[in-house]
């Protein structure tokens, strides 16, 4: 039987079919790898089985959205029951109230919740809410930090030394971004307290909100410093802007999110991924007086926000079961496994001479193809050669039975065992030990 990446594999057959009806053959760019992606058949716990029957430890978990891995029995049972009773209604349901109550019990700043269908939508909604509340147009975001697909939130996501400037420039991410978009985004250097405060204050009268991730995935989940969040809290209050904390990924770090773990006090928080239990979801949570911008009871709200599948009972059901199963001990256990993994991989790299490093936060980690200390986007920025090292390692891991992202990002899930983690550490060690010379084009060809 053929297996990826054999040309006779079932994955190759599906890719060829996809090329005829999908741009580039696939819908999401994340799973792409040469010469064609691995196609999934089914998942079970911490593992995913591809269409050719190969079983791999899944350290992607649909990019951090499956905190309990694949097909958790409790989630499956609840969802099956709900699907039998209907998947979506125009009418509100008890399930949306129940998930909102669960979320509001998790973090001090969560007094009310507005649901949507993705983390990108949540960020869009929060930015629009901040503009509606303040009457201002500009937002502030950190250079190189991912906040979803909204064009304002994408600014300076992948700026490079050729265009990023001394103070960060506002650089559109995709082609055709209007100048009006980049003009309304102020970019700051992550964790640089003095420079960021100076840049924010220079635009103070026009700023609606500062958008921040406490452990940005594109920066290797490097943790925000207390001095930096203290400055953001203080300055936003002084200039009358809102502080939006993006916890779409970082909410998995604590039952009350990174804000509870790190003592951060945002005005609004964006959520997604794990709160939907494996189904499309997003949410904005915040203080009651700010969330009133969505309230329709006095006529047209300051921010009308709805959606055909928003708060559908399948997502709401799966999300509540997922969060109810996610207690402190489960989160602590994943964090301990991640800490063990990060330390062991860095030791393996040092022993083999592989010019890379691993950083992490909570149950998330990232492999870099360099050894510079990462404190912000520019220190973490990888050259093409450094990027190739990580891509080559990722490919070798795919062949060895493990899924991580081509960017080096990965996420643990609760079904993972110590044996799973040790097998991953052993596989990485074997791969980097196999080639002791500098790895430019890749660990494997």
Coordinates of C-alpha atoms in Angstrom, one line a residue:
X1 CA 0.0 0.0 0.0
X2 CA 1.3 3.4 -1.0
X3 CA 1.8 6.1 1.7
X4 CA 2.5 9.8 1.6
X5 CA 4.4 11.2 -0.3
X6 CA 4.3 8.3 -2.8
X7 CA 2.8 9.4 -6.1
X8 CA 0.5 6.4 -5.9
X9 CA -0.9 7.4 -2.5
X10 CA -4.5 8.3 -1.9
X11 CA -3.4 11.8 -0.7
X12 CA -1.9 12.4 -4.1
X13 CA -5.1 11.2 -5.8
X14 CA -7.2 13.6 -3.7
X15 CA -4.8 16.5 -4.3
X16 CA -5.1 16.0 -8.1
X17 CA -8.8 16.1 -7.8
X18 CA -8.6 19.2 -5.6
X19 CA -6.5 21.0 -8.2
X20 CA -9.4 21.0 -10.6
X21 CA -11.9 22.7 -8.3
X22 CA -9.8 24.5 -5.6
X23 CA -7.2 27.2 -6.0
X24 CA -3.9 25.5 -5.3
X25 CA -5.8 22.3 -4.7
X26 CA -6.7 23.0 -1.0
X27 CA -8.8 25.4 1.0
X28 CA -6.4 26.2 3.9
X29 CA -2.8 27.0 3.3
X30 CA -1.7 25.8 6.8
X31 CA -1.4 22.0 5.9
X32 CA 0.5 22.6 2.7
X33 CA 3.8 20.8 2.2
X34 CA 5.8 19.6 -0.7
X35 CA 4.9 17.8 -2.9
X36 CA 1.2 17.7 -1.7
X37 CA -0.5 17.7 1.6
X38 CA -1.4 14.7 3.8
X39 CA -5.2 14.2 3.7
X40 CA -6.9 13.2 7.0
X41 CA -9.4 10.3 7.2
X42 CA -10.3 10.2 10.9
X43 CA -9.0 11.2 14.4
X44 CA -8.9 9.4 17.6
X45 CA -7.7 11.1 20.8
X46 CA -4.2 12.4 20.3
X47 CA -3.8 10.8 16.9
X48 CA -5.0 11.4 13.3
X49 CA -5.1 8.7 10.7
X50 CA -4.6 9.7 7.1
X51 CA -6.4 8.4 4.0
X52 CA -3.5 6.0 3.4
X53 CA -3.8 4.5 6.8
X54 CA -0.8 6.1 8.5
X55 CA -1.3 7.0 12.1
X56 CA 0.4 10.1 13.5
X57 CA 0.6 12.0 16.8
X58 CA -1.3 15.2 16.1
X59 CA 0.6 18.2 17.6
X60 CA -1.5 20.6 15.5
X61 CA -5.0 19.8 16.8
X62 CA -6.6 21.9 14.1
X63 CA -4.3 24.8 15.1
X64 CA -5.0 24.8 18.8
X65 CA -8.7 24.4 18.6
X66 CA -9.0 20.7 19.8
X67 CA -7.9 20.9 23.4
X68 CA -9.2 17.3 24.1
X69 CA -7.9 15.9 20.8
X70 CA -10.1 14.2 18.3
X71 CA -13.6 12.8 18.9
X72 CA -13.6 13.0 22.7
X73 CA -16.5 10.6 23.8
X74 CA -18.1 13.2 26.0
X75 CA -18.2 15.8 23.3
X76 CA -19.3 13.3 20.6
X77 CA -22.2 12.0 22.8
X78 CA -23.5 15.5 23.5
X79 CA -23.2 16.7 19.9
X80 CA -24.9 13.6 18.6
X81 CA -27.8 14.3 20.9
X82 CA -28.0 17.9 19.8
X83 CA -27.8 17.2 16.1
X84 CA -30.8 14.9 16.5
X85 CA -32.7 17.9 17.9
X86 CA -31.6 20.4 15.3
X87 CA -28.3 22.0 14.2
X88 CA -29.3 25.7 13.9
X89 CA -32.3 27.9 14.7
X90 CA -33.3 31.5 14.0
X91 CA -34.5 31.4 17.7
X92 CA -32.1 31.7 20.6
X93 CA -31.4 28.5 22.6
X94 CA -30.6 27.5 26.2
X95 CA -27.2 26.3 25.0
X96 CA -25.9 29.8 24.2
X97 CA -26.9 31.0 27.6
X98 CA -25.2 28.0 29.3
X99 CA -21.9 28.5 27.4
X100 CA -22.0 32.3 28.1
X101 CA -22.5 31.6 31.8
X102 CA -19.6 29.1 31.8
X103 CA -17.3 31.7 30.1
X104 CA -18.4 34.5 32.4
X105 CA -17.5 32.3 35.4
X106 CA -13.9 31.9 34.1
X107 CA -12.3 35.4 34.1
X108 CA -12.9 38.5 36.1
X109 CA -13.2 40.8 33.0
X110 CA -15.9 38.5 31.4
X111 CA -19.2 40.0 32.5
X112 CA -21.0 39.5 29.2
X113 CA -20.3 37.7 25.9
X114 CA -21.2 38.2 22.3
X115 CA -20.7 35.1 20.1
X116 CA -19.6 34.8 16.5
X117 CA -18.1 32.1 14.3
X118 CA -14.3 32.4 14.3
X119 CA -11.4 34.1 16.1
X120 CA -11.0 36.4 13.1
X121 CA -14.6 37.5 13.4
X122 CA -14.1 38.1 17.1
X123 CA -11.2 40.4 16.5
X124 CA -13.1 42.2 13.8
X125 CA -16.1 42.6 16.1
X126 CA -14.0 43.9 19.0
X127 CA -12.2 46.4 16.8
X128 CA -15.6 47.7 15.5
X129 CA -16.9 47.8 19.1
X130 CA -14.0 49.9 20.2
X131 CA -14.5 52.3 17.3
X132 CA -18.2 52.5 18.1
X133 CA -17.6 53.2 21.8
X134 CA -14.8 55.8 21.3
X135 CA -15.7 57.4 18.1
X136 CA -12.1 57.0 17.0
X137 CA -10.7 55.1 14.0
X138 CA -7.1 53.9 14.7
X139 CA -6.1 50.7 16.3
X140 CA -2.7 49.8 17.7
X141 CA -1.1 46.4 17.3
X142 CA 2.3 44.8 17.8
X143 CA 4.6 44.1 14.8
X144 CA 4.5 40.6 13.5
X145 CA 1.6 39.4 15.6
X146 CA -1.3 37.4 14.1
X147 CA -4.8 38.4 15.0
X148 CA -6.8 36.6 12.2
X149 CA -7.9 37.6 8.7
X150 CA -9.4 41.1 9.2
X151 CA -7.3 43.4 7.0
X152 CA -6.7 45.9 9.8
X153 CA -5.5 43.1 12.2
X154 CA -3.2 41.7 9.5
X155 CA -1.1 44.9 9.1
X156 CA 2.7 44.3 9.5
X157 CA 2.1 40.6 10.0
X158 CA 5.0 39.7 7.8
X159 CA 7.0 42.9 7.3
X160 CA 10.7 42.4 6.5
X161 CA 14.0 44.2 7.0
X162 CA 13.4 45.8 3.6
X163 CA 10.2 47.7 4.7
X164 CA 9.7 47.5 8.4
X165 CA 11.5 50.9 9.2
X166 CA 13.1 52.1 12.5
X167 CA 9.8 52.5 14.3
X168 CA 7.5 49.8 12.8
X169 CA 5.8 50.8 9.5
X170 CA 2.2 49.9 8.7
X171 CA 2.6 47.4 5.9
X172 CA -0.4 45.7 4.3
X173 CA -0.4 41.9 4.4
X174 CA -2.2 41.0 1.1
X175 CA -2.2 42.8 -2.2
X176 CA -4.6 45.6 -2.7
X177 CA -4.9 46.7 0.9
X178 CA -6.2 50.3 0.8
X179 CA -4.0 53.1 2.2
X180 CA -6.9 54.0 4.4
X181 CA -6.4 50.7 6.2
X182 CA -2.7 51.1 6.9
X183 CA -3.2 54.7 7.9
X184 CA -5.5 53.6 10.6
X185 CA -3.2 51.0 12.1
X186 CA -0.4 52.1 14.5
X187 CA 2.3 49.4 14.8
X188 CA 4.4 49.0 18.0
X189 CA 7.4 46.8 18.9
X190 CA 6.2 43.9 21.2
X191 CA 7.5 44.2 24.8
X192 CA 9.4 47.5 24.1
X193 CA 7.7 49.6 26.8
X194 CA 9.4 53.0 26.1
X195 CA 9.1 53.0 22.3
X196 CA 5.6 51.6 22.3
X197 CA 4.4 54.3 24.8
X198 CA 6.0 57.0 22.7
X199 CA 4.3 55.8 19.5
X200 CA 0.9 55.3 21.2
X201 CA 1.0 58.8 22.8
X202 CA 1.9 60.4 19.4
X203 CA -1.4 59.1 18.0
X204 CA -3.4 59.3 21.3
X205 CA -6.4 61.4 20.0
X206 CA -7.2 59.0 17.2
X207 CA -6.7 55.6 18.9
X208 CA -9.8 53.5 19.5
X209 CA -8.0 50.5 20.9
X210 CA -4.8 48.7 21.6
X211 CA -4.9 45.0 20.4
X212 CA -2.5 42.7 22.2
X213 CA -1.7 39.0 22.4
X214 CA -0.1 37.9 25.7
X215 CA 1.9 35.1 24.0
X216 CA 1.9 35.6 20.2
X217 CA 2.1 32.5 18.2
X218 CA 4.2 34.0 15.4
X219 CA 6.7 35.1 18.0
X220 CA 7.1 31.6 19.4
X221 CA 4.6 32.2 22.2
X222 CA 7.1 34.6 24.0
X223 CA 5.3 35.9 27.0
X224 CA 4.4 39.6 27.3
X225 CA 6.2 41.3 30.1
X226 CA 4.3 42.7 33.1
X227 CA 5.9 46.1 32.5
X228 CA 4.4 46.1 29.0
X229 CA 0.9 45.2 30.0
X230 CA 1.0 47.6 32.9
X231 CA 1.9 50.3 30.4
X232 CA -0.9 49.4 28.0
X233 CA -3.4 49.3 30.8
X234 CA -2.3 52.7 32.1
X235 CA -1.9 54.5 28.8
X236 CA -5.2 53.2 27.3
X237 CA -7.0 54.5 30.4
X238 CA -5.3 57.9 30.2
X239 CA -6.0 58.5 26.5
X240 CA -9.6 57.0 26.6
X241 CA -8.9 54.0 24.4
X242 CA -9.8 50.4 24.9
X243 CA -7.4 47.5 25.7
X244 CA -8.4 44.4 23.7
X245 CA -6.7 41.2 24.7
X246 CA -6.6 38.5 22.0
X247 CA -7.0 35.1 23.8
X248 CA -8.1 33.1 20.8
X249 CA -5.1 30.8 21.4
X250 CA -3.8 31.8 24.9
X251 CA -7.1 31.0 26.6
X252 CA -5.9 27.4 26.8
X253 CA -3.1 28.4 29.2
X254 CA -5.4 28.7 32.3
X255 CA -9.0 28.1 33.1
X256 CA -9.4 31.9 33.2
X257 CA -7.0 32.5 30.3
X258 CA -3.7 34.2 30.1
X259 CA -5.2 37.3 31.7
X260 CA -5.9 35.4 34.9
X261 CA -2.6 33.6 34.8
X262 CA -0.6 36.8 34.2
X263 CA -2.7 39.3 36.0
X264 CA -3.8 41.3 32.9
X265 CA -6.9 43.5 33.0
X266 CA -8.3 44.1 29.5
X267 CA -11.5 45.9 28.6
X268 CA -12.5 43.4 25.9
X269 CA -11.2 39.9 25.2
X270 CA -11.5 38.0 21.9
X271 CA -12.0 34.2 22.1
X272 CA -12.2 31.3 19.7
X273 CA -10.8 27.8 19.1
X274 CA -11.2 25.7 22.2
X275 CA -14.4 27.4 23.4
X276 CA -16.3 25.7 20.4
X277 CA -15.2 22.2 21.2
X278 CA -14.1 21.5 17.7
X279 CA -16.8 23.5 15.9
X280 CA -16.6 27.0 14.4
X281 CA -16.7 29.7 17.1
X282 CA -15.6 33.1 18.2
X283 CA -16.6 35.5 21.0
X284 CA -16.0 38.9 22.4
X285 CA -16.2 39.1 26.2
X286 CA -15.9 42.2 28.4
X287 CA -17.3 44.5 31.0
X288 CA -21.1 45.0 31.0
X289 CA -21.0 48.7 30.3
X290 CA -18.8 48.2 27.2
X291 CA -20.7 45.2 25.9
X292 CA -23.9 47.4 25.9
X293 CA -22.6 48.6 22.5
X294 CA -24.2 45.3 21.1
X295 CA -27.5 45.8 23.0
X296 CA -30.5 46.3 20.7
X297 CA -33.1 47.1 23.3
X298 CA -33.0 50.9 22.7
X299 CA -33.2 50.6 19.0
X300 CA -30.3 50.1 16.5
X301 CA -27.3 49.2 18.6
X302 CA -24.0 51.0 18.4
X303 CA -22.6 47.9 16.8
X304 CA -25.2 45.6 15.1
X305 CA -23.6 42.1 15.1
X306 CA -25.2 38.9 14.1
X307 CA -24.6 35.9 11.8
X308 CA -26.5 32.9 10.4
X309 CA -24.7 30.3 12.4
X310 CA -23.7 32.5 15.4
X311 CA -24.4 30.7 18.7
X312 CA -25.7 27.6 16.9
X313 CA -26.6 24.9 19.5
X314 CA -24.1 22.3 18.2
X315 CA -21.1 24.6 18.8
X316 CA -22.5 25.9 22.1
X317 CA -23.1 22.3 23.3
X318 CA -19.6 21.1 22.3
X319 CA -18.0 24.2 23.8
X320 CA -19.6 23.8 27.2
X321 CA -18.7 20.1 27.4
X322 CA -15.2 20.9 26.4
X323 CA -14.7 23.7 29.0
X324 CA -16.4 21.6 31.7
X325 CA -13.8 18.9 31.1
X326 CA -10.9 21.4 31.1
X327 CA -10.0 21.9 34.7
X328 CA -6.8 23.2 36.4
X329 CA -5.2 19.7 36.7
X330 CA -5.6 19.0 32.9
X331 CA -4.1 22.4 32.0
X332 CA -1.3 22.0 34.5
X333 CA -0.5 18.5 33.2
X334 CA -0.2 19.8 29.6
X335 CA 2.0 22.6 30.7
X336 CA 4.3 20.2 32.5
X337 CA 4.5 18.0 29.4
X338 CA 5.3 21.0 27.3
X339 CA 8.0 22.2 29.7
X340 CA 9.5 18.7 29.5
X341 CA 9.3 18.7 25.7
X342 CA 10.8 22.2 25.3
X343 CA 13.8 21.4 27.6
X344 CA 14.5 18.0 26.0
X345 CA 14.4 19.4 22.4
X346 CA 16.7 22.2 23.2
X347 CA 19.1 19.7 24.8
X348 CA 18.9 17.5 21.7
X349 CA 19.6 20.5 19.4
X350 CA 22.6 21.5 21.5
X351 CA 23.9 17.9 21.5
X352 CA 23.6 17.4 17.8
X353 CA 24.7 20.9 16.7
X354 CA 21.4 21.6 15.1
X355 CA 21.2 25.5 14.9
X356 CA 17.7 25.9 16.4
X357 CA 15.8 26.4 19.5
X358 CA 12.3 25.8 21.0
X359 CA 10.2 28.3 22.9
X360 CA 6.8 27.9 24.5
X361 CA 4.0 29.0 26.8
X362 CA 1.5 26.8 28.5
X363 CA 0.7 23.9 26.2
X364 CA 2.0 25.6 23.0
X365 CA 5.5 25.6 21.6
X366 CA 7.5 26.6 18.5
X367 CA 10.7 25.5 16.8
X368 CA 13.0 28.2 15.4
X369 CA 15.8 27.6 12.9
X370 CA 18.1 30.0 14.8
X371 CA 19.4 30.4 18.3
X372 CA 19.0 34.2 18.8
X373 CA 17.1 35.2 21.9
X374 CA 13.5 36.0 20.9
X375 CA 12.0 39.0 22.6
X376 CA 9.9 40.5 19.7
X377 CA 9.2 40.1 16.0
X378 CA 12.6 41.3 14.7
X379 CA 14.7 39.2 17.0
X380 CA 12.7 36.1 16.1
X381 CA 12.6 36.9 12.3
X382 CA 14.0 34.0 10.3
X383 CA 16.0 34.1 7.2
X384 CA 15.1 31.9 4.3
X385 CA 17.9 29.4 5.3
X386 CA 16.6 29.4 8.9
X387 CA 13.1 28.8 7.7
X388 CA 14.2 25.9 5.5
X389 CA 15.7 24.1 8.6
X390 CA 12.3 24.1 10.3
X391 CA 10.4 23.0 7.2
X392 CA 12.9 20.2 6.7
X393 CA 12.4 19.1 10.3
X394 CA 8.6 19.2 9.9
X395 CA 8.8 17.1 6.8
X396 CA 11.0 14.5 8.5
X397 CA 8.6 14.4 11.5
X398 CA 5.7 13.8 9.1
X399 CA 7.5 10.8 7.7
X400 CA 8.3 9.6 11.3
X401 CA 4.6 9.8 12.4
X402 CA 4.1 13.3 13.9
X403 CA 2.3 16.4 12.8
X404 CA 3.6 19.9 13.5
X405 CA 3.2 23.1 11.4
X406 CA 5.7 24.0 8.7
X407 CA 6.3 27.2 10.7
X408 CA 7.4 25.0 13.7
X409 CA 4.3 25.7 15.8
X410 CA 2.6 22.9 17.8
X411 CA 0.0 22.4 20.6
X412 CA -0.6 19.6 23.1
X413 CA -4.0 18.1 23.9
X414 CA -5.3 16.4 27.0
X415 CA -5.2 12.8 25.7
X416 CA -1.5 13.0 25.1
X417 CA 0.6 10.8 27.4
X418 CA 4.1 11.0 28.7
X419 CA 4.9 8.1 26.3
X420 CA 3.6 10.2 23.4
X421 CA 5.8 13.1 24.4
X422 CA 8.8 10.9 24.9
X423 CA 8.3 9.3 21.4
X424 CA 8.2 12.8 19.9
X425 CA 11.4 13.8 21.7
X426 CA 13.1 10.6 20.5
X427 CA 12.0 11.2 16.9
X428 CA 13.3 14.8 16.9
X429 CA 16.6 13.6 18.5
X430 CA 17.0 10.9 15.8
X431 CA 16.3 13.4 13.0
X432 CA 18.8 16.1 14.2
X433 CA 21.4 13.5 15.1
X434 CA 21.3 12.1 11.6
X435 CA 22.9 15.1 10.1
X436 CA 25.6 16.8 12.3
X437 CA 26.7 19.3 9.6
X438 CA 24.9 22.6 9.2
X439 CA 21.4 22.0 7.8
X440 CA 20.7 24.7 5.1
X441 CA 18.4 23.1 2.6
X442 CA 16.9 20.7 5.1
X443 CA 17.4 17.7 7.4
X444 CA 16.1 15.4 4.6
X445 CA 15.9 16.0 0.9

